[in-house]
Amino acid sequence: MKEWTRKRKADVCMGILLQIYFFFPWIRIDGGYHTIHVYLIEIFRKESCIKAYNYIFLSGHPILWKYSGFAAVTFTMIIAFMIVMQMIELWQLYRHMKGIKTFDIHRYVWVLAIVLFFVYLDASYIYLDDSALFKLRIYMYMVIFIGIIGIWMFLDIEAAAWDTETAKHKTELKERDEQLLQVKVKALEEKYQEMLKSRKVVHDMKNHLLALKKYDQERDWEGLHQYLNELSDDMLDDSYQIWTGNRMLDMILNQKTKDAKEKETDMQIETEVFETLPFSDREIISLFGNVLDNALEACERIQDKKRWIKIKIKKKNHLLYIETSNAIKEMPVQNQKEFVSVKEDEILHGYGMKNIQDIVRKYDGIFRYKIYGEYLVCIISIYDIRGAEEE
């Protein structure tokens, strides 16, 4: 279904208002107030728009009947125009509610309504000096109608401008997100290649042992010490850990662990080995990156107590379970069951949360959260259909 943009919301609200206005009873006929539709029926009953006009609006001024022809015809045209307008707008309202593309006719309606209004005013005064052939309620009804259409046009222009700017901003944010992901992937790939390079020394163990034996035979303790130090820089580097066996996810977890350490945040990871995930590499970066970034940012605002993050990733019978808990400074503000960002760039933060929700929704997963006093728990559960089908 089409997105509920501001313009669409404005069109629906104003469309409903206009339908209500068309059904407002304001024409007094036979002692009661009726709508413009009843007036049209009265014309058919009288078999003349002039007779109907004189009977309804000039019943107490028969002297004016012979001058009312042009005014009566013009007023009938206005009523017919409004009823046609009502049917068109009712059809437009239905299309707006269904999210179907519509056509904008309000500027033409507004211009035509003003023209008919001034023609009617001219027709009402043309024959007798200062003797009006219309009632004040006719004047007010037409002025309000023109006002509603004018307000509708203004709202459409403002809403369309807002929607265009929002769409442009979303596009820029999406491009920015794509570029950021590319940079992250490149950086993580480089880190992974460096890790592989450092691990290659293990395959040269035979040569290293021969070299060590040579230093020992020659009793070159200084050379032996130096050689061992050089090897330790590569072989004893434990900064990179294999958490799951999935290369991309492991790189994310290692990078976020490093970030947490730099921000003086205790990060604990509980996971198990599983190489396959239902996500693409890009989705892994976006999902886990945004989840952990949000947790790190929440901890970064804490000044007077311990900062901590716990992430649990389990997979059982193709059900992927992700649980992230982190300390929080204060109770997050919520709006319509979603957290309100306290970051300076609220739109970008909201877009990050939207990325998480979009990925979970794509795989028919569940995303929920709960606040326990001074910490927040976010849970994501997704059934790995792809992994199940491969078996």
mmCIF file of C-alpha atoms in Angstrom:
data_model
loop_
_atom_site.group_PDB
_atom_site.id
_atom_site.type_symbol
_atom_site.label_atom_id
_atom_site.label_comp_id
_atom_site.label_asym_id
_atom_site.label_seq_id
_atom_site.Cartn_x
_atom_site.Cartn_y
_atom_site.Cartn_z
ATOM 1 C CA MET A 1 0.000 0.000 0.000
ATOM 2 C CA LYS A 2 1.133 3.512 -0.753
ATOM 3 C CA GLU A 3 2.923 5.298 2.073
ATOM 4 C CA TRP A 4 0.860 7.692 4.176
ATOM 5 C CA THR A 5 2.647 10.889 3.205
ATOM 6 C CA ARG A 6 1.679 14.277 4.603
ATOM 7 C CA LYS A 7 -0.025 15.204 1.336
ATOM 8 C CA ARG A 8 -2.072 12.034 1.385
ATOM 9 C CA LYS A 9 -3.115 12.675 4.989
ATOM 10 C CA ALA A 10 -4.044 16.270 4.130
ATOM 11 C CA ASP A 11 -6.095 15.127 1.129
ATOM 12 C CA VAL A 12 -7.989 12.550 3.192
ATOM 13 C CA CYS A 13 -8.742 14.983 6.047
ATOM 14 C CA MET A 14 -9.822 17.806 3.751
ATOM 15 C CA GLY A 15 -11.812 15.373 1.590
ATOM 16 C CA ILE A 16 -13.792 14.214 4.629
ATOM 17 C CA LEU A 17 -14.301 17.835 5.753
ATOM 18 C CA LEU A 18 -15.610 18.797 2.311
ATOM 19 C CA GLN A 19 -18.056 15.868 2.250
ATOM 20 C CA ILE A 20 -19.384 16.930 5.653
ATOM 21 C CA TYR A 21 -19.738 20.500 4.391
ATOM 22 C CA PHE A 22 -21.688 19.412 1.304
ATOM 23 C CA PHE A 23 -24.177 17.622 3.562
ATOM 24 C CA PHE A 24 -24.656 20.636 5.838
ATOM 25 C CA PRO A 25 -28.337 21.720 5.769
ATOM 26 C CA TRP A 26 -28.561 25.461 5.222
ATOM 27 C CA ILE A 27 -31.303 26.056 2.607
ATOM 28 C CA ARG A 28 -34.710 26.725 4.213
ATOM 29 C CA ILE A 29 -37.472 24.931 2.319
ATOM 30 C CA ASP A 30 -41.046 24.594 3.637
ATOM 31 C CA GLY A 31 -40.063 25.476 7.189
ATOM 32 C CA GLY A 32 -37.042 23.149 7.428
ATOM 33 C CA TYR A 33 -33.353 23.341 6.557
ATOM 34 C CA HIS A 34 -32.067 21.116 3.780
ATOM 35 C CA THR A 35 -28.914 20.421 1.778
ATOM 36 C CA ILE A 36 -28.053 21.552 -1.737
ATOM 37 C CA HIS A 37 -29.247 18.163 -3.014
ATOM 38 C CA VAL A 38 -32.806 18.879 -1.878
ATOM 39 C CA TYR A 39 -32.637 22.253 -3.627
ATOM 40 C CA LEU A 40 -31.816 20.472 -6.879
ATOM 41 C CA ILE A 41 -34.798 18.158 -6.339
ATOM 42 C CA GLU A 42 -36.969 21.228 -5.730
ATOM 43 C CA ILE A 43 -35.940 22.587 -9.137
ATOM 44 C CA PHE A 44 -37.247 19.417 -10.789
ATOM 45 C CA ARG A 45 -40.450 19.637 -8.768
ATOM 46 C CA LYS A 46 -41.033 23.246 -9.826
ATOM 47 C CA GLU A 47 -39.844 22.390 -13.362
ATOM 48 C CA SER A 48 -37.938 25.679 -13.338
ATOM 49 C CA CYS A 49 -34.806 26.864 -11.580
ATOM 50 C CA ILE A 50 -36.207 30.423 -11.540
ATOM 51 C CA LYS A 51 -39.467 29.389 -9.862
ATOM 52 C CA ALA A 52 -37.560 27.331 -7.312
ATOM 53 C CA TYR A 53 -35.198 30.235 -6.576
ATOM 54 C CA ASN A 54 -38.063 32.743 -6.184
ATOM 55 C CA TYR A 55 -40.072 30.352 -4.003
ATOM 56 C CA ILE A 56 -37.187 29.535 -1.661
ATOM 57 C CA PHE A 57 -35.197 32.779 -1.458
ATOM 58 C CA LEU A 58 -37.556 35.567 -2.602
ATOM 59 C CA SER A 59 -40.950 34.379 -1.369
ATOM 60 C CA GLY A 60 -41.443 37.599 0.579
ATOM 61 C CA HIS A 61 -40.383 39.863 -2.306
ATOM 62 C CA PRO A 62 -42.544 39.064 -5.354
ATOM 63 C CA ILE A 63 -41.614 42.424 -6.851
ATOM 64 C CA LEU A 64 -38.107 41.087 -7.437
ATOM 65 C CA TRP A 65 -39.193 37.907 -9.237
ATOM 66 C CA LYS A 66 -39.034 39.412 -12.693
ATOM 67 C CA TYR A 67 -35.390 40.398 -12.120
ATOM 68 C CA SER A 68 -34.143 37.128 -10.655
ATOM 69 C CA GLY A 69 -33.746 35.049 -13.834
ATOM 70 C CA PHE A 70 -29.993 35.463 -14.354
ATOM 71 C CA ALA A 71 -29.257 35.112 -10.625
ATOM 72 C CA ALA A 72 -31.388 31.941 -10.420
ATOM 73 C CA VAL A 73 -29.661 30.346 -13.413
ATOM 74 C CA THR A 74 -26.211 31.250 -12.063
ATOM 75 C CA PHE A 75 -27.053 29.898 -8.608
ATOM 76 C CA THR A 76 -28.336 26.662 -10.167
ATOM 77 C CA MET A 77 -25.043 26.340 -12.042
ATOM 78 C CA ILE A 78 -23.199 26.784 -8.744
ATOM 79 C CA ILE A 79 -25.293 24.091 -7.036
ATOM 80 C CA ALA A 80 -24.802 21.693 -9.958
ATOM 81 C CA PHE A 81 -21.079 22.454 -9.913
ATOM 82 C CA MET A 82 -20.880 21.688 -6.190
ATOM 83 C CA ILE A 83 -22.741 18.383 -6.516
ATOM 84 C CA VAL A 84 -20.493 17.271 -9.379
ATOM 85 C CA MET A 85 -17.530 18.404 -7.300
ATOM 86 C CA GLN A 86 -18.828 16.345 -4.369
ATOM 87 C CA MET A 87 -19.052 13.172 -6.477
ATOM 88 C CA ILE A 88 -15.560 13.691 -7.895
ATOM 89 C CA GLU A 89 -14.100 14.353 -4.453
ATOM 90 C CA LEU A 90 -15.882 11.306 -3.039
ATOM 91 C CA TRP A 91 -14.201 9.184 -5.714
ATOM 92 C CA GLN A 92 -10.896 10.936 -5.006
ATOM 93 C CA LEU A 93 -11.313 10.273 -1.285
ATOM 94 C CA TYR A 94 -11.835 6.570 -1.956
ATOM 95 C CA ARG A 95 -8.662 6.463 -4.056
ATOM 96 C CA HIS A 96 -6.715 8.321 -1.353
ATOM 97 C CA MET A 97 -7.872 5.821 1.269
ATOM 98 C CA LYS A 98 -6.801 2.922 -0.955
ATOM 99 C CA GLY A 99 -3.474 4.528 -1.792
ATOM 100 C CA ILE A 100 -4.291 4.819 -5.505
ATOM 101 C CA LYS A 101 -2.788 7.673 -7.490
ATOM 102 C CA THR A 102 -5.147 10.642 -7.930
ATOM 103 C CA PHE A 103 -5.226 13.801 -10.002
ATOM 104 C CA ASP A 104 -5.159 17.310 -8.525
ATOM 105 C CA ILE A 105 -8.092 19.488 -9.609
ATOM 106 C CA HIS A 106 -8.327 21.908 -6.701
ATOM 107 C CA ARG A 107 -6.679 24.879 -8.386
ATOM 108 C CA TYR A 108 -9.166 24.627 -11.272
ATOM 109 C CA VAL A 109 -12.075 24.172 -8.874
ATOM 110 C CA TRP A 110 -10.942 27.174 -6.850
ATOM 111 C CA VAL A 111 -10.682 29.438 -9.892
ATOM 112 C CA LEU A 112 -14.026 28.263 -11.309
ATOM 113 C CA ALA A 113 -15.744 28.694 -7.921
ATOM 114 C CA ILE A 114 -14.482 32.282 -7.628
ATOM 115 C CA VAL A 115 -15.623 33.092 -11.170
ATOM 116 C CA LEU A 116 -19.112 31.657 -10.553
ATOM 117 C CA PHE A 117 -19.298 33.458 -7.208
ATOM 118 C CA PHE A 118 -18.565 36.876 -8.707
ATOM 119 C CA VAL A 119 -20.864 36.233 -11.665
ATOM 120 C CA TYR A 120 -23.624 35.410 -9.205
ATOM 121 C CA LEU A 121 -22.928 38.556 -7.173
ATOM 122 C CA ASP A 122 -23.039 40.628 -10.331
ATOM 123 C CA ALA A 123 -26.280 38.968 -11.392
ATOM 124 C CA SER A 124 -27.818 39.672 -7.985
ATOM 125 C CA TYR A 125 -27.203 43.427 -8.152
ATOM 126 C CA ILE A 126 -27.474 44.202 -11.844
ATOM 127 C CA TYR A 127 -31.133 45.097 -12.121
ATOM 128 C CA LEU A 128 -32.011 46.998 -8.955
ATOM 129 C CA ASP A 129 -29.768 49.467 -7.182
ATOM 130 C CA ASP A 130 -28.606 47.992 -3.888
ATOM 131 C CA SER A 131 -31.407 45.429 -3.901
ATOM 132 C CA ALA A 132 -29.887 42.040 -3.242
ATOM 133 C CA LEU A 133 -31.452 39.004 -4.891
ATOM 134 C CA PHE A 134 -29.746 36.611 -2.467
ATOM 135 C CA LYS A 135 -29.712 35.850 1.220
ATOM 136 C CA LEU A 136 -26.676 36.252 3.478
ATOM 137 C CA ARG A 137 -26.534 32.500 4.067
ATOM 138 C CA ILE A 138 -25.959 31.951 0.313
ATOM 139 C CA TYR A 139 -23.063 34.369 0.410
ATOM 140 C CA MET A 140 -21.544 32.749 3.515
ATOM 141 C CA TYR A 141 -21.922 29.211 2.176
ATOM 142 C CA MET A 142 -20.091 30.056 -1.038
ATOM 143 C CA VAL A 143 -17.351 32.040 0.714
ATOM 144 C CA ILE A 144 -16.693 29.168 3.142
ATOM 145 C CA PHE A 145 -16.594 26.704 0.226
ATOM 146 C CA ILE A 146 -14.008 28.831 -1.577
ATOM 147 C CA GLY A 147 -12.090 29.151 1.695
ATOM 148 C CA ILE A 148 -12.010 25.366 2.210
ATOM 149 C CA ILE A 149 -10.667 24.797 -1.302
ATOM 150 C CA GLY A 150 -8.091 27.565 -0.791
ATOM 151 C CA ILE A 151 -6.899 26.048 2.501
ATOM 152 C CA TRP A 152 -6.777 22.640 0.830
ATOM 153 C CA MET A 153 -4.548 24.010 -1.928
ATOM 154 C CA PHE A 154 -2.234 25.620 0.617
ATOM 155 C CA LEU A 155 -1.977 22.410 2.656
ATOM 156 C CA ASP A 156 -1.290 20.398 -0.498
ATOM 157 C CA ILE A 157 1.533 22.719 -1.519
ATOM 158 C CA GLU A 158 3.111 22.683 1.949
ATOM 159 C CA ALA A 159 2.662 18.932 2.409
ATOM 160 C CA ALA A 160 4.043 18.151 -1.053
ATOM 161 C CA ALA A 161 7.086 20.329 -0.365
ATOM 162 C CA TRP A 162 7.631 18.568 2.966
ATOM 163 C CA ASP A 163 7.229 15.116 1.393
ATOM 164 C CA THR A 164 9.670 16.007 -1.379
ATOM 165 C CA GLU A 165 12.235 17.272 1.116
ATOM 166 C CA THR A 166 11.732 14.219 3.344
ATOM 167 C CA ALA A 167 12.113 11.833 0.401
ATOM 168 C CA LYS A 168 15.245 13.680 -0.673
ATOM 169 C CA HIS A 169 16.655 13.509 2.842
ATOM 170 C CA LYS A 170 15.844 9.787 3.109
ATOM 171 C CA THR A 171 17.580 9.192 -0.208
ATOM 172 C CA GLU A 172 20.639 11.087 1.008
ATOM 173 C CA LEU A 173 20.619 9.115 4.260
ATOM 174 C CA LYS A 174 20.297 5.854 2.361
ATOM 175 C CA GLU A 175 23.217 6.780 0.120
ATOM 176 C CA ARG A 176 25.162 7.830 3.202
ATOM 177 C CA ASP A 177 24.319 4.519 4.850
ATOM 178 C CA GLU A 178 25.419 2.614 1.739
ATOM 179 C CA GLN A 179 28.724 4.494 1.665
ATOM 180 C CA LEU A 180 29.204 3.888 5.390
ATOM 181 C CA LEU A 181 28.560 0.194 4.962
ATOM 182 C CA GLN A 182 31.031 0.019 2.090
ATOM 183 C CA VAL A 183 33.666 1.704 4.243
ATOM 184 C CA LYS A 184 32.922 -0.693 7.105
ATOM 185 C CA VAL A 185 33.125 -3.712 4.825
ATOM 186 C CA LYS A 186 36.401 -2.513 3.362
ATOM 187 C CA ALA A 187 37.888 -1.830 6.798
ATOM 188 C CA LEU A 188 36.754 -5.172 8.146
ATOM 189 C CA GLU A 189 38.038 -6.998 5.072
ATOM 190 C CA GLU A 190 41.433 -5.358 5.526
ATOM 191 C CA LYS A 191 41.448 -6.340 9.185
ATOM 192 C CA TYR A 192 40.499 -9.885 8.274
ATOM 193 C CA GLN A 193 43.279 -10.086 5.685
ATOM 194 C CA GLU A 194 45.772 -8.803 8.246
ATOM 195 C CA MET A 195 44.598 -11.488 10.650
ATOM 196 C CA LEU A 196 45.037 -14.180 7.996
ATOM 197 C CA LYS A 197 48.474 -12.850 7.190
ATOM 198 C CA SER A 198 49.522 -13.039 10.826
ATOM 199 C CA ARG A 199 48.151 -16.585 11.087
ATOM 200 C CA LYS A 200 50.249 -17.753 8.130
ATOM 201 C CA VAL A 201 53.248 -17.853 10.407
ATOM 202 C CA VAL A 202 51.757 -20.995 11.957
ATOM 203 C CA HIS A 203 52.178 -22.822 8.655
ATOM 204 C CA ASP A 204 55.902 -21.985 8.746
ATOM 205 C CA MET A 205 56.331 -23.603 12.135
ATOM 206 C CA LYS A 206 58.881 -26.146 10.848
ATOM 207 C CA ASN A 207 61.125 -23.381 9.585
ATOM 208 C CA HIS A 208 60.702 -21.442 12.823
ATOM 209 C CA LEU A 209 61.662 -24.481 14.885
ATOM 210 C CA LEU A 210 64.792 -24.979 12.777
ATOM 211 C CA ALA A 211 65.710 -21.334 13.298
ATOM 212 C CA LEU A 212 65.163 -21.603 17.053
ATOM 213 C CA LYS A 213 67.261 -24.787 17.178
ATOM 214 C CA LYS A 214 70.046 -22.993 15.308
ATOM 215 C CA TYR A 215 70.023 -20.112 17.825
ATOM 216 C CA ASP A 216 70.101 -22.647 20.659
ATOM 217 C CA GLN A 217 73.027 -24.607 19.159
ATOM 218 C CA GLU A 218 74.988 -21.424 18.651
ATOM 219 C CA ARG A 219 73.967 -20.201 22.104
ATOM 220 C CA ASP A 220 72.958 -16.916 20.531
ATOM 221 C CA TRP A 221 70.604 -15.988 23.351
ATOM 222 C CA GLU A 222 70.213 -12.393 22.250
ATOM 223 C CA GLY A 223 69.275 -13.456 18.713
ATOM 224 C CA LEU A 224 66.934 -16.098 20.123
ATOM 225 C CA HIS A 225 65.242 -13.535 22.347
ATOM 226 C CA GLN A 226 64.807 -11.099 19.455
ATOM 227 C CA TYR A 227 63.442 -13.821 17.160
ATOM 228 C CA LEU A 228 60.913 -14.935 19.773
ATOM 229 C CA ASN A 229 59.746 -11.351 20.243
ATOM 230 C CA GLU A 230 59.177 -10.994 16.502
ATOM 231 C CA LEU A 231 57.168 -14.213 16.391
ATOM 232 C CA SER A 232 55.086 -13.265 19.424
ATOM 233 C CA ASP A 233 53.808 -10.121 17.699
ATOM 234 C CA ASP A 234 52.116 -12.372 15.136
ATOM 235 C CA MET A 235 51.540 -15.704 16.862
ATOM 236 C CA LEU A 236 50.429 -14.455 20.251
ATOM 237 C CA ASP A 237 48.040 -11.785 18.961
ATOM 238 C CA ASP A 238 44.704 -12.698 20.561
ATOM 239 C CA SER A 239 42.857 -9.501 19.674
ATOM 240 C CA TYR A 240 40.837 -11.351 17.057
ATOM 241 C CA GLN A 241 38.479 -14.041 18.279
ATOM 242 C CA ILE A 242 36.328 -16.540 16.444
ATOM 243 C CA TRP A 243 32.921 -16.094 18.051
ATOM 244 C CA THR A 244 30.560 -17.821 15.631
ATOM 245 C CA GLY A 245 32.539 -18.981 12.612
ATOM 246 C CA ASN A 246 30.685 -16.504 10.428
ATOM 247 C CA ARG A 247 33.404 -14.225 9.091
ATOM 248 C CA MET A 248 31.337 -11.039 8.803
ATOM 249 C CA LEU A 249 29.613 -11.408 12.170
ATOM 250 C CA ASP A 250 32.912 -12.224 13.900
ATOM 251 C CA MET A 251 34.493 -9.096 12.428
ATOM 252 C CA ILE A 252 31.577 -6.979 13.693
ATOM 253 C CA LEU A 253 31.780 -8.486 17.197
ATOM 254 C CA ASN A 254 35.552 -8.005 17.369
ATOM 255 C CA GLN A 255 35.308 -4.414 16.160
ATOM 256 C CA LYS A 256 32.532 -3.548 18.637
ATOM 257 C CA THR A 257 34.487 -5.232 21.445
ATOM 258 C CA LYS A 258 37.403 -2.958 20.613
ATOM 259 C CA ASP A 259 35.084 0.081 20.503
ATOM 260 C CA ALA A 260 33.612 -0.875 23.886
ATOM 261 C CA LYS A 261 37.075 -1.153 25.412
ATOM 262 C CA GLU A 262 37.995 2.299 24.110
ATOM 263 C CA LYS A 263 34.797 3.700 25.642
ATOM 264 C CA GLU A 264 35.459 1.977 28.989
ATOM 265 C CA THR A 265 32.456 -0.294 28.572
ATOM 266 C CA ASP A 266 32.468 -3.902 29.727
ATOM 267 C CA MET A 267 31.189 -5.973 26.812
ATOM 268 C CA GLN A 268 30.400 -9.645 27.293
ATOM 269 C CA ILE A 269 29.603 -11.928 24.359
ATOM 270 C CA GLU A 270 27.881 -15.284 24.699
ATOM 271 C CA THR A 271 27.516 -17.192 21.461
ATOM 272 C CA GLU A 272 28.116 -20.509 19.763
ATOM 273 C CA VAL A 273 29.601 -21.690 16.488
ATOM 274 C CA PHE A 274 27.324 -21.470 13.446
ATOM 275 C CA GLU A 275 28.681 -20.403 10.097
ATOM 276 C CA THR A 276 25.387 -19.869 8.260
ATOM 277 C CA LEU A 277 22.984 -17.007 8.844
ATOM 278 C CA PRO A 278 19.835 -16.057 6.918
ATOM 279 C CA PHE A 279 21.225 -12.560 6.262
ATOM 280 C CA SER A 280 23.438 -11.143 3.553
ATOM 281 C CA ASP A 281 26.784 -9.597 4.583
ATOM 282 C CA ARG A 282 25.287 -6.134 4.217
ATOM 283 C CA GLU A 283 22.343 -7.060 6.446
ATOM 284 C CA ILE A 284 24.691 -8.553 9.063
ATOM 285 C CA ILE A 285 26.610 -5.272 9.229
ATOM 286 C CA SER A 286 23.436 -3.184 9.324
ATOM 287 C CA LEU A 287 21.590 -5.334 11.886
ATOM 288 C CA PHE A 288 24.341 -6.152 14.393
ATOM 289 C CA GLY A 289 26.190 -2.881 13.773
ATOM 290 C CA ASN A 290 23.146 -0.734 14.561
ATOM 291 C CA VAL A 291 22.066 -2.855 17.544
ATOM 292 C CA LEU A 292 25.512 -2.651 19.156
ATOM 293 C CA ASP A 293 26.020 1.003 18.187
ATOM 294 C CA ASN A 294 22.770 1.892 19.973
ATOM 295 C CA ALA A 295 23.916 -0.010 23.075
ATOM 296 C CA LEU A 296 27.348 1.681 23.010
ATOM 297 C CA GLU A 297 25.758 5.121 22.622
ATOM 298 C CA ALA A 298 23.421 4.441 25.556
ATOM 299 C CA CYS A 299 26.387 3.427 27.735
ATOM 300 C CA GLU A 300 28.433 6.408 26.602
ATOM 301 C CA ARG A 301 25.907 8.746 28.249
ATOM 302 C CA ILE A 302 26.453 7.062 31.628
ATOM 303 C CA GLN A 303 28.898 8.937 33.861
ATOM 304 C CA ASP A 304 28.169 7.870 37.441
ATOM 305 C CA LYS A 305 27.871 4.075 37.216
ATOM 306 C CA LYS A 306 29.283 1.036 35.457
ATOM 307 C CA ARG A 307 28.901 0.779 31.710
ATOM 308 C CA TRP A 308 28.145 -2.694 30.415
ATOM 309 C CA ILE A 309 26.756 -4.542 27.414
ATOM 310 C CA LYS A 310 25.824 -8.202 27.120
ATOM 311 C CA ILE A 311 25.012 -9.830 23.809
ATOM 312 C CA LYS A 312 23.763 -13.370 23.477
ATOM 313 C CA ILE A 313 23.516 -15.061 20.067
ATOM 314 C CA LYS A 314 22.097 -18.572 19.940
ATOM 315 C CA LYS A 315 20.815 -20.793 17.174
ATOM 316 C CA LYS A 316 18.734 -23.878 17.813
ATOM 317 C CA ASN A 317 16.700 -25.839 15.279
ATOM 318 C CA HIS A 318 17.172 -22.999 12.777
ATOM 319 C CA LEU A 319 15.760 -20.445 15.223
ATOM 320 C CA LEU A 320 18.183 -17.538 15.577
ATOM 321 C CA TYR A 321 17.921 -15.784 18.934
ATOM 322 C CA ILE A 322 19.676 -12.460 19.555
ATOM 323 C CA GLU A 323 19.479 -10.775 22.942
ATOM 324 C CA THR A 324 21.220 -7.501 23.727
ATOM 325 C CA SER A 325 21.109 -5.910 27.169
ATOM 326 C CA ASN A 326 22.859 -2.742 28.221
ATOM 327 C CA ALA A 327 22.960 -0.251 31.049
ATOM 328 C CA ILE A 328 21.037 2.990 30.532
ATOM 329 C CA LYS A 329 21.329 6.399 32.113
ATOM 330 C CA GLU A 330 17.597 7.049 32.312
ATOM 331 C CA MET A 331 14.274 5.738 31.099
ATOM 332 C CA PRO A 332 14.097 6.230 27.301
ATOM 333 C CA VAL A 333 11.354 8.512 25.981
ATOM 334 C CA GLN A 334 8.832 6.589 23.911
ATOM 335 C CA ASN A 335 6.498 7.752 21.142
ATOM 336 C CA GLN A 336 3.975 5.301 19.670
ATOM 337 C CA LYS A 337 5.886 2.302 21.113
ATOM 338 C CA GLU A 338 9.182 3.452 19.634
ATOM 339 C CA PHE A 339 12.147 5.097 21.327
ATOM 340 C CA VAL A 340 12.651 8.794 20.739
ATOM 341 C CA SER A 341 16.264 9.547 19.883
ATOM 342 C CA VAL A 342 18.308 11.847 22.087
ATOM 343 C CA LYS A 343 21.046 12.101 19.487
ATOM 344 C CA GLU A 344 21.685 15.353 17.684
ATOM 345 C CA ASP A 345 20.955 13.723 14.331
ATOM 346 C CA GLU A 346 17.588 12.230 15.247
ATOM 347 C CA ILE A 347 16.663 11.392 11.648
ATOM 348 C CA LEU A 348 19.841 9.392 11.085
ATOM 349 C CA HIS A 349 19.338 7.509 14.348
ATOM 350 C CA GLY A 350 15.737 6.813 13.390
ATOM 351 C CA TYR A 351 16.899 5.528 10.048
ATOM 352 C CA GLY A 352 19.279 3.125 11.841
ATOM 353 C CA MET A 353 16.392 1.779 13.930
ATOM 354 C CA LYS A 354 14.295 1.508 10.788
ATOM 355 C CA ASN A 355 17.055 -0.582 9.198
ATOM 356 C CA ILE A 356 16.870 -3.022 12.117
ATOM 357 C CA GLN A 357 13.088 -3.253 11.920
ATOM 358 C CA ASP A 358 13.105 -3.614 8.125
ATOM 359 C CA ILE A 359 15.582 -6.516 8.253
ATOM 360 C CA VAL A 360 13.633 -8.294 11.014
ATOM 361 C CA ARG A 361 10.377 -7.736 9.123
ATOM 362 C CA LYS A 362 11.923 -9.022 5.883
ATOM 363 C CA TYR A 363 12.599 -12.401 7.507
ATOM 364 C CA ASP A 364 9.238 -12.495 9.358
ATOM 365 C CA GLY A 365 11.055 -12.159 12.658
ATOM 366 C CA ILE A 366 10.134 -10.644 16.009
ATOM 367 C CA PHE A 367 11.707 -7.516 17.494
ATOM 368 C CA ARG A 368 10.796 -6.519 21.024
ATOM 369 C CA TYR A 369 12.307 -4.726 23.993
ATOM 370 C CA LYS A 370 11.756 -4.387 27.720
ATOM 371 C CA ILE A 371 13.116 -2.056 30.375
ATOM 372 C CA TYR A 372 14.185 -3.456 33.727
ATOM 373 C CA GLY A 373 14.985 -0.556 36.017
ATOM 374 C CA GLU A 374 18.445 0.605 34.965
ATOM 375 C CA TYR A 375 18.995 -1.566 31.923
ATOM 376 C CA LEU A 376 17.341 -2.256 28.590
ATOM 377 C CA VAL A 377 16.888 -5.614 26.862
ATOM 378 C CA CYS A 378 16.293 -5.948 23.114
ATOM 379 C CA ILE A 379 15.354 -9.338 21.681
ATOM 380 C CA ILE A 380 15.333 -10.416 18.038
ATOM 381 C CA SER A 381 14.215 -13.880 16.977
ATOM 382 C CA ILE A 382 14.224 -15.097 13.375
ATOM 383 C CA TYR A 383 13.618 -18.497 11.839
ATOM 384 C CA ASP A 384 16.398 -19.378 9.388
ATOM 385 C CA ILE A 385 14.326 -20.724 6.488
ATOM 386 C CA ARG A 386 17.314 -20.753 4.147
ATOM 387 C CA GLY A 387 19.326 -22.920 6.527
ATOM 388 C CA ALA A 388 16.412 -25.315 6.956
ATOM 389 C CA GLU A 389 15.925 -25.647 3.195
ATOM 390 C CA GLU A 390 19.620 -26.395 2.647
ATOM 391 C CA GLU A 391 19.248 -29.434 4.867
#
